[in-house]
Amino acid sequence: MASIFTRIVNGEIPSYKVAEDDRFYAFLDINPLAEGHTLVIPKVEVDYIFDLDEETYQGLFAFARKVATAQKSVIPCKRIGIAVLGMEVPHTHIHLVPLHSEGDLDFRKEKISLTPERFKEIAGLLSNAFNKI
Ligand code: AMP
């Protein structure tokens, strides 16, 4: 069965899209640690990031760098933190999280809640910034 993220890429499940090309897709985490918390995935469905073929692995990080640059330009933060867990969804994804301090990347802390309007607004800001890079 297709992963939930493959279904998002295929448009079967909605997402707050930030960026896309032929091989990669970025969208807002629905349960974010911070405003602008974004997931970057390869369209190819591979569970474990270190099992990706070399070209996809390199491409994923290049795409993530562009997304992080967009985040840094519109979300007030010190820097963008990066994490790869995959404990919940078996489809490679990089978490990109705007940070003010070390503790902001603690996945055990309470998530923030945002309205659909705010999610849409943030995705729009990030998407515009990404398209200018
Ligand atoms: P992990 O696999 O441990 O990296 O966690 C999966 C992440 O995906 C969590 O942060 C979830 O909030 C996020 N997530 C799960 N389903 C969705 C979805 N439909 N849209 C956006 N984010 C999701």
PDB file of C-alpha atoms and ligand atoms in Angstrom:
ATOM      1  CA  MET A   1       0.000   0.000   0.000  1.00  0.00           C
ATOM      2  CA  ALA A   2       1.207   3.523  -0.811  1.00  0.00           C
ATOM      3  CA  SER A   3       2.550   5.543   2.106  1.00  0.00           C
ATOM      4  CA  ILE A   4       0.580   8.527   3.367  1.00  0.00           C
ATOM      5  CA  PHE A   5       3.269  10.770   1.859  1.00  0.00           C
ATOM      6  CA  THR A   6       2.987   9.115  -1.570  1.00  0.00           C
ATOM      7  CA  ARG A   7      -0.739   9.744  -1.349  1.00  0.00           C
ATOM      8  CA  ILE A   8      -0.009  13.397  -0.564  1.00  0.00           C
ATOM      9  CA  VAL A   9       2.302  13.661  -3.593  1.00  0.00           C
ATOM     10  CA  ASN A  10      -0.424  12.070  -5.732  1.00  0.00           C
ATOM     11  CA  GLY A  11      -2.987  14.584  -4.462  1.00  0.00           C
ATOM     12  CA  GLU A  12      -5.156  11.906  -2.822  1.00  0.00           C
ATOM     13  CA  ILE A  13      -4.620  13.521   0.605  1.00  0.00           C
ATOM     14  CA  PRO A  14      -4.408  17.311   1.006  1.00  0.00           C
ATOM     15  CA  SER A  15      -1.261  19.061   2.173  1.00  0.00           C
ATOM     16  CA  TYR A  16      -0.005  22.587   2.674  1.00  0.00           C
ATOM     17  CA  LYS A  17       2.449  22.496  -0.200  1.00  0.00           C
ATOM     18  CA  VAL A  18       5.618  24.571   0.006  1.00  0.00           C
ATOM     19  CA  ALA A  19       7.578  23.402  -3.035  1.00  0.00           C
ATOM     20  CA  GLU A  20       7.773  20.661  -5.643  1.00  0.00           C
ATOM     21  CA  ASP A  21       9.847  19.525  -8.584  1.00  0.00           C
ATOM     22  CA  ASP A  22       9.848  16.300 -10.565  1.00  0.00           C
ATOM     23  CA  ARG A  23      11.656  14.345  -7.795  1.00  0.00           C
ATOM     24  CA  PHE A  24      10.970  16.101  -4.495  1.00  0.00           C
ATOM     25  CA  TYR A  25       8.077  17.581  -2.531  1.00  0.00           C
ATOM     26  CA  ALA A  26       7.958  19.870   0.527  1.00  0.00           C
ATOM     27  CA  PHE A  27       4.901  20.522   2.717  1.00  0.00           C
ATOM     28  CA  LEU A  28       4.083  21.772   6.195  1.00  0.00           C
ATOM     29  CA  ASP A  29       4.133  19.263   9.038  1.00  0.00           C
ATOM     30  CA  ILE A  30       0.531  19.013  10.235  1.00  0.00           C
ATOM     31  CA  ASN A  31       1.674  18.688  13.854  1.00  0.00           C
ATOM     32  CA  PRO A  32       4.443  21.292  13.960  1.00  0.00           C
ATOM     33  CA  LEU A  33       7.109  22.030  16.523  1.00  0.00           C
ATOM     34  CA  ALA A  34       7.139  25.644  15.287  1.00  0.00           C
ATOM     35  CA  GLU A  35       5.529  27.829  12.652  1.00  0.00           C
ATOM     36  CA  GLY A  36       7.058  26.894   9.295  1.00  0.00           C
ATOM     37  CA  HIS A  37       8.045  23.322  10.310  1.00  0.00           C
ATOM     38  CA  THR A  38       8.356  21.665   6.912  1.00  0.00           C
ATOM     39  CA  LEU A  39       8.863  18.114   5.682  1.00  0.00           C
ATOM     40  CA  VAL A  40      10.943  17.466   2.576  1.00  0.00           C
ATOM     41  CA  ILE A  41      10.528  14.116   0.841  1.00  0.00           C
ATOM     42  CA  PRO A  42      11.698  12.318  -2.264  1.00  0.00           C
ATOM     43  CA  LYS A  43       8.770  11.244  -4.429  1.00  0.00           C
ATOM     44  CA  VAL A  44      10.268   7.790  -4.615  1.00  0.00           C
ATOM     45  CA  GLU A  45       8.983   5.772  -1.670  1.00  0.00           C
ATOM     46  CA  VAL A  46      11.940   4.523   0.357  1.00  0.00           C
ATOM     47  CA  ASP A  47      11.561   4.092   4.111  1.00  0.00           C
ATOM     48  CA  TYR A  48      15.114   4.668   5.394  1.00  0.00           C
ATOM     49  CA  ILE A  49      17.026   7.742   4.232  1.00  0.00           C
ATOM     50  CA  PHE A  50      20.342   5.912   4.073  1.00  0.00           C
ATOM     51  CA  ASP A  51      18.839   3.355   1.671  1.00  0.00           C
ATOM     52  CA  LEU A  52      18.206   6.056  -0.961  1.00  0.00           C
ATOM     53  CA  ASP A  53      20.226   5.816  -4.150  1.00  0.00           C
ATOM     54  CA  GLU A  54      23.095   8.309  -4.161  1.00  0.00           C
ATOM     55  CA  GLU A  55      21.548  10.700  -6.690  1.00  0.00           C
ATOM     56  CA  THR A  56      18.243  10.928  -4.823  1.00  0.00           C
ATOM     57  CA  TYR A  57      20.055  11.314  -1.500  1.00  0.00           C
ATOM     58  CA  GLN A  58      22.177  14.205  -2.796  1.00  0.00           C
ATOM     59  CA  GLY A  59      19.206  15.762  -4.591  1.00  0.00           C
ATOM     60  CA  LEU A  60      17.053  15.586  -1.460  1.00  0.00           C
ATOM     61  CA  PHE A  61      19.594  17.582   0.541  1.00  0.00           C
ATOM     62  CA  ALA A  62      20.027  20.125  -2.261  1.00  0.00           C
ATOM     63  CA  PHE A  63      16.250  20.576  -2.395  1.00  0.00           C
ATOM     64  CA  ALA A  64      16.075  20.803   1.422  1.00  0.00           C
ATOM     65  CA  ARG A  65      18.712  23.538   1.379  1.00  0.00           C
ATOM     66  CA  LYS A  66      16.532  25.624  -0.943  1.00  0.00           C
ATOM     67  CA  VAL A  67      13.508  25.090   1.304  1.00  0.00           C
ATOM     68  CA  ALA A  68      15.558  26.046   4.389  1.00  0.00           C
ATOM     69  CA  THR A  69      16.763  29.206   2.631  1.00  0.00           C
ATOM     70  CA  ALA A  70      13.147  30.121   1.925  1.00  0.00           C
ATOM     71  CA  GLN A  71      12.165  29.412   5.546  1.00  0.00           C
ATOM     72  CA  LYS A  72      15.013  31.518   6.928  1.00  0.00           C
ATOM     73  CA  SER A  73      13.964  34.443   4.735  1.00  0.00           C
ATOM     74  CA  VAL A  74      10.363  34.615   5.965  1.00  0.00           C
ATOM     75  CA  ILE A  75      10.167  32.961   9.407  1.00  0.00           C
ATOM     76  CA  PRO A  76      11.762  34.901  12.280  1.00  0.00           C
ATOM     77  CA  CYS A  77      14.343  32.469  13.737  1.00  0.00           C
ATOM     78  CA  LYS A  78      18.034  32.048  14.467  1.00  0.00           C
ATOM     79  CA  ARG A  79      18.492  29.190  12.031  1.00  0.00           C
ATOM     80  CA  ILE A  80      16.792  26.192  10.499  1.00  0.00           C
ATOM     81  CA  GLY A  81      17.308  22.899  12.307  1.00  0.00           C
ATOM     82  CA  ILE A  82      17.292  19.568  10.532  1.00  0.00           C
ATOM     83  CA  ALA A  83      16.178  16.175  11.817  1.00  0.00           C
ATOM     84  CA  VAL A  84      15.434  12.769  10.353  1.00  0.00           C
ATOM     85  CA  LEU A  85      13.371  10.391  12.484  1.00  0.00           C
ATOM     86  CA  GLY A  86      10.938   8.288  10.478  1.00  0.00           C
ATOM     87  CA  MET A  87       9.502   6.626  13.589  1.00  0.00           C
ATOM     88  CA  GLU A  88       5.949   7.236  12.387  1.00  0.00           C
ATOM     89  CA  VAL A  89       5.881   7.397   8.582  1.00  0.00           C
ATOM     90  CA  PRO A  90       7.976   4.865   6.611  1.00  0.00           C
ATOM     91  CA  HIS A  91       8.721   7.228   3.722  1.00  0.00           C
ATOM     92  CA  THR A  92      11.978   9.207   3.913  1.00  0.00           C
ATOM     93  CA  HIS A  93      11.448  12.759   5.133  1.00  0.00           C
ATOM     94  CA  ILE A  94      13.640  15.534   6.452  1.00  0.00           C
ATOM     95  CA  HIS A  95      12.176  17.788   9.143  1.00  0.00           C
ATOM     96  CA  LEU A  96      13.211  21.439   8.710  1.00  0.00           C
ATOM     97  CA  VAL A  97      12.346  23.382  11.855  1.00  0.00           C
ATOM     98  CA  PRO A  98      12.871  27.124  12.511  1.00  0.00           C
ATOM     99  CA  LEU A  99      14.857  27.419  15.749  1.00  0.00           C
ATOM    100  CA  HIS A 100      15.374  30.012  18.446  1.00  0.00           C
ATOM    101  CA  SER A 101      17.122  27.674  20.880  1.00  0.00           C
ATOM    102  CA  GLU A 102      18.319  24.096  21.245  1.00  0.00           C
ATOM    103  CA  GLY A 103      15.110  22.874  22.863  1.00  0.00           C
ATOM    104  CA  ASP A 104      13.055  23.837  19.810  1.00  0.00           C
ATOM    105  CA  LEU A 105      14.124  20.606  18.113  1.00  0.00           C
ATOM    106  CA  ASP A 106      12.869  18.372  20.921  1.00  0.00           C
ATOM    107  CA  PHE A 107      10.202  16.127  19.401  1.00  0.00           C
ATOM    108  CA  ARG A 108       8.899  15.196  22.849  1.00  0.00           C
ATOM    109  CA  LYS A 109       7.715  18.725  23.542  1.00  0.00           C
ATOM    110  CA  GLU A 110       4.135  19.813  23.021  1.00  0.00           C
ATOM    111  CA  LYS A 111       3.339  20.654  19.391  1.00  0.00           C
ATOM    112  CA  ILE A 112       1.794  23.971  18.458  1.00  0.00           C
ATOM    113  CA  SER A 113      -1.676  24.231  16.988  1.00  0.00           C
ATOM    114  CA  LEU A 114      -2.441  26.418  13.997  1.00  0.00           C
ATOM    115  CA  THR A 115      -5.644  27.219  12.165  1.00  0.00           C
ATOM    116  CA  PRO A 116      -6.049  26.045   8.560  1.00  0.00           C
ATOM    117  CA  GLU A 117      -5.882  29.721   7.551  1.00  0.00           C
ATOM    118  CA  ARG A 118      -2.511  30.153   9.272  1.00  0.00           C
ATOM    119  CA  PHE A 119      -1.147  26.936   7.711  1.00  0.00           C
ATOM    120  CA  LYS A 120      -2.242  28.253   4.296  1.00  0.00           C
ATOM    121  CA  GLU A 121      -0.700  31.648   4.944  1.00  0.00           C
ATOM    122  CA  ILE A 122       2.660  30.164   6.005  1.00  0.00           C
ATOM    123  CA  ALA A 123       2.722  27.742   3.060  1.00  0.00           C
ATOM    124  CA  GLY A 124       2.038  30.668   0.723  1.00  0.00           C
ATOM    125  CA  LEU A 125       4.859  32.754   2.214  1.00  0.00           C
ATOM    126  CA  LEU A 126       7.307  29.856   1.990  1.00  0.00           C
ATOM    127  CA  SER A 127       6.246  28.935  -1.507  1.00  0.00           C
ATOM    128  CA  ASN A 128       6.720  32.514  -2.762  1.00  0.00           C
ATOM    129  CA  ALA A 129      10.127  32.715  -1.120  1.00  0.00           C
ATOM    130  CA  PHE A 130      11.151  29.337  -2.584  1.00  0.00           C
ATOM    131  CA  ASN A 131      10.177  30.422  -6.083  1.00  0.00           C
ATOM    132  CA  LYS A 132      12.480  33.463  -5.812  1.00  0.00           C
ATOM    133  CA  ILE A 133      15.575  31.344  -5.028  1.00  0.00           C
TER     134      ILE A 133
HETATM  135  P1  AMP B   1       8.409  10.749  11.963  1.00  0.00           P
HETATM  136  O1  AMP B   1       8.085   9.618  11.000  1.00  0.00           O
HETATM  137  O2  AMP B   1       8.724  10.241  13.329  1.00  0.00           O
HETATM  138  O3  AMP B   1       9.478  11.657  11.414  1.00  0.00           O
HETATM  139  O4  AMP B   1       7.084  11.630  12.126  1.00  0.00           O
HETATM  140  C1  AMP B   1       6.244  11.870  11.031  1.00  0.00           C
HETATM  141  C2  AMP B   1       5.883  13.331  10.950  1.00  0.00           C
HETATM  142  O5  AMP B   1       4.974  13.473   9.867  1.00  0.00           O
HETATM  143  C3  AMP B   1       5.213  13.914  12.193  1.00  0.00           C
HETATM  144  O6  AMP B   1       5.894  15.104  12.570  1.00  0.00           O
HETATM  145  C4  AMP B   1       3.777  14.164  11.751  1.00  0.00           C
HETATM  146  O7  AMP B   1       3.223  15.309  12.362  1.00  0.00           O
HETATM  147  C5  AMP B   1       3.937  14.355  10.246  1.00  0.00           C
HETATM  148  N1  AMP B   1       2.743  13.990   9.484  1.00  0.00           N
HETATM  149  C6  AMP B   1       2.065  12.820   9.539  1.00  0.00           C
HETATM  150  N2  AMP B   1       1.033  12.833   8.679  1.00  0.00           N
HETATM  151  C7  AMP B   1       1.054  14.043   8.064  1.00  0.00           C
HETATM  152  C8  AMP B   1       0.243  14.673   7.068  1.00  0.00           C
HETATM  153  N3  AMP B   1      -0.827  14.058   6.530  1.00  0.00           N
HETATM  154  N4  AMP B   1       0.555  15.941   6.683  1.00  0.00           N
HETATM  155  C9  AMP B   1       1.628  16.576   7.223  1.00  0.00           C
HETATM  156  N5  AMP B   1       2.433  16.029   8.150  1.00  0.00           N
HETATM  157  C10 AMP B   1       2.150  14.782   8.581  1.00  0.00           C
END
